[in-house]
Coordinates of C-alpha atoms in Angstrom, one line a residue:
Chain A
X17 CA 72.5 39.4 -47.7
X18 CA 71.5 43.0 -49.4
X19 CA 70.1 40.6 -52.5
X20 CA 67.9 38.2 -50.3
X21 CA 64.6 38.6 -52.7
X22 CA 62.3 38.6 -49.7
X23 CA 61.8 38.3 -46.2
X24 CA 60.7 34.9 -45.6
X25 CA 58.6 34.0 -42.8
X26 CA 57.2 30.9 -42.0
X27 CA 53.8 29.9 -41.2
X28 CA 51.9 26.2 -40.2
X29 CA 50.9 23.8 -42.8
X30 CA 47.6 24.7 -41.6
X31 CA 47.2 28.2 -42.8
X32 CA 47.7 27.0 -46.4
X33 CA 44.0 26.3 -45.7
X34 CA 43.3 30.6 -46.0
X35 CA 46.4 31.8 -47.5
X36 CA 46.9 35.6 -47.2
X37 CA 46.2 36.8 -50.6
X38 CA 44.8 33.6 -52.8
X39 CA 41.3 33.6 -51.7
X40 CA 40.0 32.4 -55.2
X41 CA 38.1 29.1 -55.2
X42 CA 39.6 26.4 -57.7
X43 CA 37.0 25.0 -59.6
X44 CA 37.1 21.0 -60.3
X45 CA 39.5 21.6 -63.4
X46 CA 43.1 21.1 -64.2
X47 CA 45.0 24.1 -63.2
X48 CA 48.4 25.3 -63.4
X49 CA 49.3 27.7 -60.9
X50 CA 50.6 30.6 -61.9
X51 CA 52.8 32.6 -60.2
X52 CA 51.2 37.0 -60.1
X53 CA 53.0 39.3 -62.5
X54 CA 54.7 41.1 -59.5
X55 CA 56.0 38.5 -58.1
X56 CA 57.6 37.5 -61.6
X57 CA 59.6 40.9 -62.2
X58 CA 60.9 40.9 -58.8
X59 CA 62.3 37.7 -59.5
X60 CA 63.4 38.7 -62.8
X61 CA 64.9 42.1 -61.7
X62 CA 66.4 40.0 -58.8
X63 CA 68.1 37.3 -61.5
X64 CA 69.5 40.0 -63.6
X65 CA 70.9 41.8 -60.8
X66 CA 72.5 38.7 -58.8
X67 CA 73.6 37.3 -62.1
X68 CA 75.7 40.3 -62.6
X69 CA 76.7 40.6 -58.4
X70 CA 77.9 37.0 -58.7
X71 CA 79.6 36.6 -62.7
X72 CA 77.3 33.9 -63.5
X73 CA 75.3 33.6 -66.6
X74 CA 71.6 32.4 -67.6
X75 CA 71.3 29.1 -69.6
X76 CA 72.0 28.9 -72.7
X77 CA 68.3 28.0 -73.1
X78 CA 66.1 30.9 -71.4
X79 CA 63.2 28.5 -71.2
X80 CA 65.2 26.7 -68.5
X81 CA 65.6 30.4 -66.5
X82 CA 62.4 31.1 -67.3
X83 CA 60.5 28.4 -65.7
X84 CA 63.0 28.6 -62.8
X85 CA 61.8 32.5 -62.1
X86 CA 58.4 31.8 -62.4
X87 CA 58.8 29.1 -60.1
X88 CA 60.6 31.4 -57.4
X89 CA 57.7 34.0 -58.1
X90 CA 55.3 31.0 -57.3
X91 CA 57.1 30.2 -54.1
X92 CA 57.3 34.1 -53.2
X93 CA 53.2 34.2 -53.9
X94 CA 52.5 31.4 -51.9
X95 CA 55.4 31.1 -48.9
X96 CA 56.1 34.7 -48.7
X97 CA 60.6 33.4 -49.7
X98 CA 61.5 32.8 -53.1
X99 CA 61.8 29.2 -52.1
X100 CA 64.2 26.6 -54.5
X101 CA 61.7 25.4 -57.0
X102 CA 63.7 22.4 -57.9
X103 CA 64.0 20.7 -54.7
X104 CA 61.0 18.8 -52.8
X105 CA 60.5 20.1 -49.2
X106 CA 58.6 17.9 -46.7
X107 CA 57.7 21.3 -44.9
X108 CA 57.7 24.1 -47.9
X109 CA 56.8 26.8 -44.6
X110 CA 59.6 25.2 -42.4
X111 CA 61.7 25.6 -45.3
X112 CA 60.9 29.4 -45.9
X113 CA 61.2 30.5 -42.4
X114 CA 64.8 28.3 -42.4
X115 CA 66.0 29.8 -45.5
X116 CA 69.1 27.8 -46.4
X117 CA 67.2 27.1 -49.6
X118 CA 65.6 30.8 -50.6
X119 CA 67.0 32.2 -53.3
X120 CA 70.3 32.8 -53.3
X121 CA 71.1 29.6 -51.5
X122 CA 73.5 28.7 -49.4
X123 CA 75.4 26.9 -52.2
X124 CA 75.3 29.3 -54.4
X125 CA 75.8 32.1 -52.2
X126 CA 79.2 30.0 -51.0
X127 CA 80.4 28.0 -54.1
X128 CA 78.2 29.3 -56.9
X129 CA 75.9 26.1 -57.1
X130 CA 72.7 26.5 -58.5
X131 CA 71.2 22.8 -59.0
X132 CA 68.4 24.6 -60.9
X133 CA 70.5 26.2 -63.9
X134 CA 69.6 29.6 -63.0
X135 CA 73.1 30.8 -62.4
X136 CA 75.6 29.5 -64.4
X137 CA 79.7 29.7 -64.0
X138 CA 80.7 30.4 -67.5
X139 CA 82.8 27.2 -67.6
X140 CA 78.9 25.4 -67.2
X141 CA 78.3 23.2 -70.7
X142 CA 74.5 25.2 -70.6
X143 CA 76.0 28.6 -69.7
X144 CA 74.7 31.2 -72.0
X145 CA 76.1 34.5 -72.7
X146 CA 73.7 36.5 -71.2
X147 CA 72.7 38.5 -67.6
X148 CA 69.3 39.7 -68.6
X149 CA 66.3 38.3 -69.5
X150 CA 63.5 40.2 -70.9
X151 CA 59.5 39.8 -69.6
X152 CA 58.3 38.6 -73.1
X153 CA 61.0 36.1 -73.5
X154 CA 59.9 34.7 -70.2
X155 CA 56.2 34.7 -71.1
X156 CA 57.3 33.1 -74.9
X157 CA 58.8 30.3 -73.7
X158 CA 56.8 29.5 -70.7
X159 CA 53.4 30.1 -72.9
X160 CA 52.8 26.6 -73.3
X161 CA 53.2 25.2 -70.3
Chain B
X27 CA 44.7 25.4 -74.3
X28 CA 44.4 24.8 -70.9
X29 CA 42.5 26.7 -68.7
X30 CA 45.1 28.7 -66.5
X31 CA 44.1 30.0 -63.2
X32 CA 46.1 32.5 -61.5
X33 CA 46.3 33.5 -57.8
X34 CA 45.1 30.0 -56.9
X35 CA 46.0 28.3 -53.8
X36 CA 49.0 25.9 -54.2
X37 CA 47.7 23.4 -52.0
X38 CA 45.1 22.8 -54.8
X39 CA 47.5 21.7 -57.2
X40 CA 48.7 18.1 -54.8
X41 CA 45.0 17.7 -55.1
X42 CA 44.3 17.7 -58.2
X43 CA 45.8 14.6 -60.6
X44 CA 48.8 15.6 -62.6
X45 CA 48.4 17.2 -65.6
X46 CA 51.7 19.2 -67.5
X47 CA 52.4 18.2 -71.2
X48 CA 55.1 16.4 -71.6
X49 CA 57.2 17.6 -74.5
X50 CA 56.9 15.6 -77.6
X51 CA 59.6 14.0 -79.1
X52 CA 62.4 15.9 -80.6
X53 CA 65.4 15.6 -83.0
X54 CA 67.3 17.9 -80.6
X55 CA 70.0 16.9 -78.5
X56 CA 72.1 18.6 -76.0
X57 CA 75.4 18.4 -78.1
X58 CA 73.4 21.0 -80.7
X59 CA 73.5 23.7 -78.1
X60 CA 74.4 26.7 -80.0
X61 CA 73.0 30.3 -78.4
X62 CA 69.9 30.6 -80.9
X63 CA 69.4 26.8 -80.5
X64 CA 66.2 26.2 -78.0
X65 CA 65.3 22.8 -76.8
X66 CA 61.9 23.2 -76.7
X67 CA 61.9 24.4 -80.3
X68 CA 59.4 27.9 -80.5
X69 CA 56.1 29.1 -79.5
X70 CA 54.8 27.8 -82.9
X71 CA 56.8 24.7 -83.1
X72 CA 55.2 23.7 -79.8
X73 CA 51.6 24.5 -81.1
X74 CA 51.9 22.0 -83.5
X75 CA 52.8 19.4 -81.6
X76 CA 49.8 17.1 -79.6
X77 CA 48.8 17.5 -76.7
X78 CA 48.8 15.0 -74.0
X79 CA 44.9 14.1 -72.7
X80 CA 44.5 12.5 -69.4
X81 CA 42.5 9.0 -69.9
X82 CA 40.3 7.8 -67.0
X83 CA 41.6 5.6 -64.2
X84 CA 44.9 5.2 -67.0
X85 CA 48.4 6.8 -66.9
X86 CA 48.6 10.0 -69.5
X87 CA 49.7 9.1 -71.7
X88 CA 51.7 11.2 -74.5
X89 CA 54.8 10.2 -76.3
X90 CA 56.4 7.5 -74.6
X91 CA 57.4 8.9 -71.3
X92 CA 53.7 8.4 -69.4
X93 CA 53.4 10.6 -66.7
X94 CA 51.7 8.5 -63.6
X95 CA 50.9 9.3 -60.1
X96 CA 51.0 7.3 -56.7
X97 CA 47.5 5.4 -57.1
X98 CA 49.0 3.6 -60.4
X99 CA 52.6 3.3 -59.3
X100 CA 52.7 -0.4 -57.8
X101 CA 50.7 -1.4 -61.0
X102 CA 53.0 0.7 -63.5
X103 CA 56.2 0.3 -62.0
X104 CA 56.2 -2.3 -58.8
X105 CA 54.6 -4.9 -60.8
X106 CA 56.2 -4.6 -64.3
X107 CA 58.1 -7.1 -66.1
X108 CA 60.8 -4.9 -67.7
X109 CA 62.8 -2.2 -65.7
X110 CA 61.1 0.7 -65.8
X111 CA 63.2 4.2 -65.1
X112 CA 61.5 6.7 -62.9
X113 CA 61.5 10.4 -63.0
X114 CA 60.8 12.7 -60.1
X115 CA 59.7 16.2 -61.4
X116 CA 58.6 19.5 -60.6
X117 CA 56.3 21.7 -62.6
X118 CA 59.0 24.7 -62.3
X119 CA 61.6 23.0 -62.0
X120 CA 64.3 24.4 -65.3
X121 CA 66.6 21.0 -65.2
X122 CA 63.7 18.8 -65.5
X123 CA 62.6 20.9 -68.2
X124 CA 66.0 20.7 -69.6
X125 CA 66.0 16.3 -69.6
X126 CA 62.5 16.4 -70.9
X127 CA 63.5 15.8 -74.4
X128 CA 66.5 13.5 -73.8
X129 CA 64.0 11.0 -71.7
X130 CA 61.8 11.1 -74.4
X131 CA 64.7 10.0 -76.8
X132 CA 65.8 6.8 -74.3
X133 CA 62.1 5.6 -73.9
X134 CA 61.7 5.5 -77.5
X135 CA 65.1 4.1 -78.6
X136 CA 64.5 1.7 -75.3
X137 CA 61.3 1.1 -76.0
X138 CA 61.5 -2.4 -75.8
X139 CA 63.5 -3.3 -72.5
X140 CA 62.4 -0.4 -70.7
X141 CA 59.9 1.7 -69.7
X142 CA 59.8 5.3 -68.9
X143 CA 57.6 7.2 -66.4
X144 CA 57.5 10.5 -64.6
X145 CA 56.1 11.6 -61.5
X146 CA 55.3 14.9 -60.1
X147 CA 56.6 15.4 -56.6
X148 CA 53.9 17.9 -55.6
X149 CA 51.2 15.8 -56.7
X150 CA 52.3 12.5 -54.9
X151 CA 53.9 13.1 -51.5
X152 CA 53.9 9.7 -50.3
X153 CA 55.7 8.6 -52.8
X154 CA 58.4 10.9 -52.4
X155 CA 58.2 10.3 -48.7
X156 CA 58.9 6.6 -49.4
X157 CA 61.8 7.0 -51.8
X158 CA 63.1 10.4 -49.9
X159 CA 63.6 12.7 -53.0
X160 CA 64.9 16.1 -52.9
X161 CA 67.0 17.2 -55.7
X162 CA 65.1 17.9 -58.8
X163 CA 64.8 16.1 -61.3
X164 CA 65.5 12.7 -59.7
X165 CA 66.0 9.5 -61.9
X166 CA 65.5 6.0 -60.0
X167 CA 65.6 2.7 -61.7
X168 CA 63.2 0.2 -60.9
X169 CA 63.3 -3.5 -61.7
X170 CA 61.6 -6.6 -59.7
X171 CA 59.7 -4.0 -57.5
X172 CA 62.6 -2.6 -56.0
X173 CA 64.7 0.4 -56.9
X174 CA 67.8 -0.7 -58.4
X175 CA 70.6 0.0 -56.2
X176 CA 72.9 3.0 -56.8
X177 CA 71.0 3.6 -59.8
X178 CA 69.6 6.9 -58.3
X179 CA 70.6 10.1 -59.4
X180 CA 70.0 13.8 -59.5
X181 CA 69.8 17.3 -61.8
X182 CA 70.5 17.8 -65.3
X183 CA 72.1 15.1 -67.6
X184 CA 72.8 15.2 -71.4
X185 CA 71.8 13.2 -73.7
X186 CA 74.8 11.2 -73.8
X187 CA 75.4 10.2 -70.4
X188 CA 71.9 9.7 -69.9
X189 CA 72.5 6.6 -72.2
X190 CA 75.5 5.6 -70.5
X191 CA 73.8 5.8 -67.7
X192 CA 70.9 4.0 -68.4
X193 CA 73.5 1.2 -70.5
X194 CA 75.3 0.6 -67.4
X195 CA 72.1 -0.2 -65.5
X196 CA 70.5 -2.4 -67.7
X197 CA 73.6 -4.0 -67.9
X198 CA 74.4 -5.0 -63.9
X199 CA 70.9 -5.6 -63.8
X200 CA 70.9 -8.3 -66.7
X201 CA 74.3 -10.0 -65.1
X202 CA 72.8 -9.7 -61.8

């Protein structure tokens, strides 16, 4: 598993209450999370680089990889595993620590299935032609979110 | 623009009522896909277009698929007349993103027998608990306060056979 993005560990529900490294009160507004830069470019470099391991190719539409990075890097920040962001977990820790959905998954580490549209067989309707996605073109197309 | 907050704890986000614009309506349909072609049209294009605004104790509403969360779901969905198709998302969720404009296109063009709702799966656990949703995006048909059986179904569609789809249901549910 040389291209696991991250060790995973797992931690109790309860110690969402003082994460590690968010300490920053949320005021009473509306507030999309956002996932830190670091954890963005690993997950980028990590798409590139499995994309290529594995012959798949990014959607056709890079909004679609975009959002699906950014949501790994969310899941990295906040779970320490760069946990399937288009799946609901009843336990997101539990998940982590289990890791059959971290990033590669099981499917797709075993029959190239990525529900999320991140890695696409070329014979995919919404495969694209490309194996590298660029910083900017992530933050373009998820600006507006 | 919104206010963004970084480095926030997620657990403040099921907290917090659900708030994501839903992509305005658009002439673009999956069968246009060529490599420069983006569904979400660009940066600017998206400027342009309105923005949703939350109303008090209502759904958000913006276009015609309303985003609503557990508090109004008996109201919105349990309790309506007409069929009303429901959407389990994810705020990074890439398919979801993907269907966006296609639901848009089958609440309008069925606006009149059905209605159209999302419903973010962070924000409303119970819910998801209830129906047992994991794949991302779900779809779930509801009619008579009961989910329509076999009418559940998971990841990315097109267009296209999200109408058949949604055709074929309407259908067994009118014979029915």
């Amino acid at each position: 598993m040389s291209l696991q993005a991250s060790s995973s560990y797992a931690f109790g529900i309860s110690s969402f209450v003082s994460p590690p490294r968010r300490v920053r009160h949320v005021p009473e507004i509306r507030a999309k999370v956002e996932p830190s830069d670091k954890s963005v470019e690993i997950m980028r470099k990590f798409s590139e680089q499995y994309a290529r391991k594995s012959g798949t190719y990014f959607c056709v539409d890079k909004g679609v990889t975009s959002v699906v990075i950014k949501g790994l890097a969310d899941h990295k920040d906040s779970l320490g595993a760069p946990l399937c962001p288009c799946r609901h977990y009843d336990d997101k820790a539990a998940e982590a620590g289990q890791g059959f959905w971290n990033c590669p998954c099981v499917p797709m580490r075993e029959r190239k299935e990525c529900h999320c549209m991140l890695f696409l067989t070329p014979d995919n309707d919404f495969a694209g032609q490309d194996q590298t996605i660029s910083l900017e073109e992530i933050r373009e197309s998820t600006a507006n979110m | 623009m919104e206010t963004m907050v970084s480095n926030s704890m997620p657990i403040s986000v099921s907290s917090l009522p659900p708030v994501r614009v839903v992509a305005s309506p658009r002439k673009l349909e999956f069968s246009s896909f060529t490599p420069k072609t983006t569904l979400f049209g660009s940066r600017s294009q998206r400027k342009i277009g309105f923005r949703c605004s939350p109303v008090r104790r209502a759904a958000v509403t913006c276009g015609v698929v309303t985003e609503i969360k557990e508090s109004q779901f008996s109201d919105v969905v349990l309790k309506a007349d007409e069929p009303v198709l429901v959407e389990f998302v994810a705020t990074w969720c890439g398919p979801c993103r993907l269907i966006s404009p296609a639901m848009e296109a089958i609440a309008q063009e069925y606006g009149d027998r059905l209605t159209v709702v999302k419903i973010d799966h962070d924000a409303n656990p119970r819910l998801i608990e209830e129906y047992k949703v994991y794949g991302l995006p779900t779809l779930i048909l509801f009619k008579n306060g009961q989910e329509v059986p076999e009418s559940r179904r998971e990841g990315a569609i097109t267009k296209g056979k999200l109408k058949e789809y949604v055709d074929a249901l309407l259908e067994s549910i009118s014979v029915a």
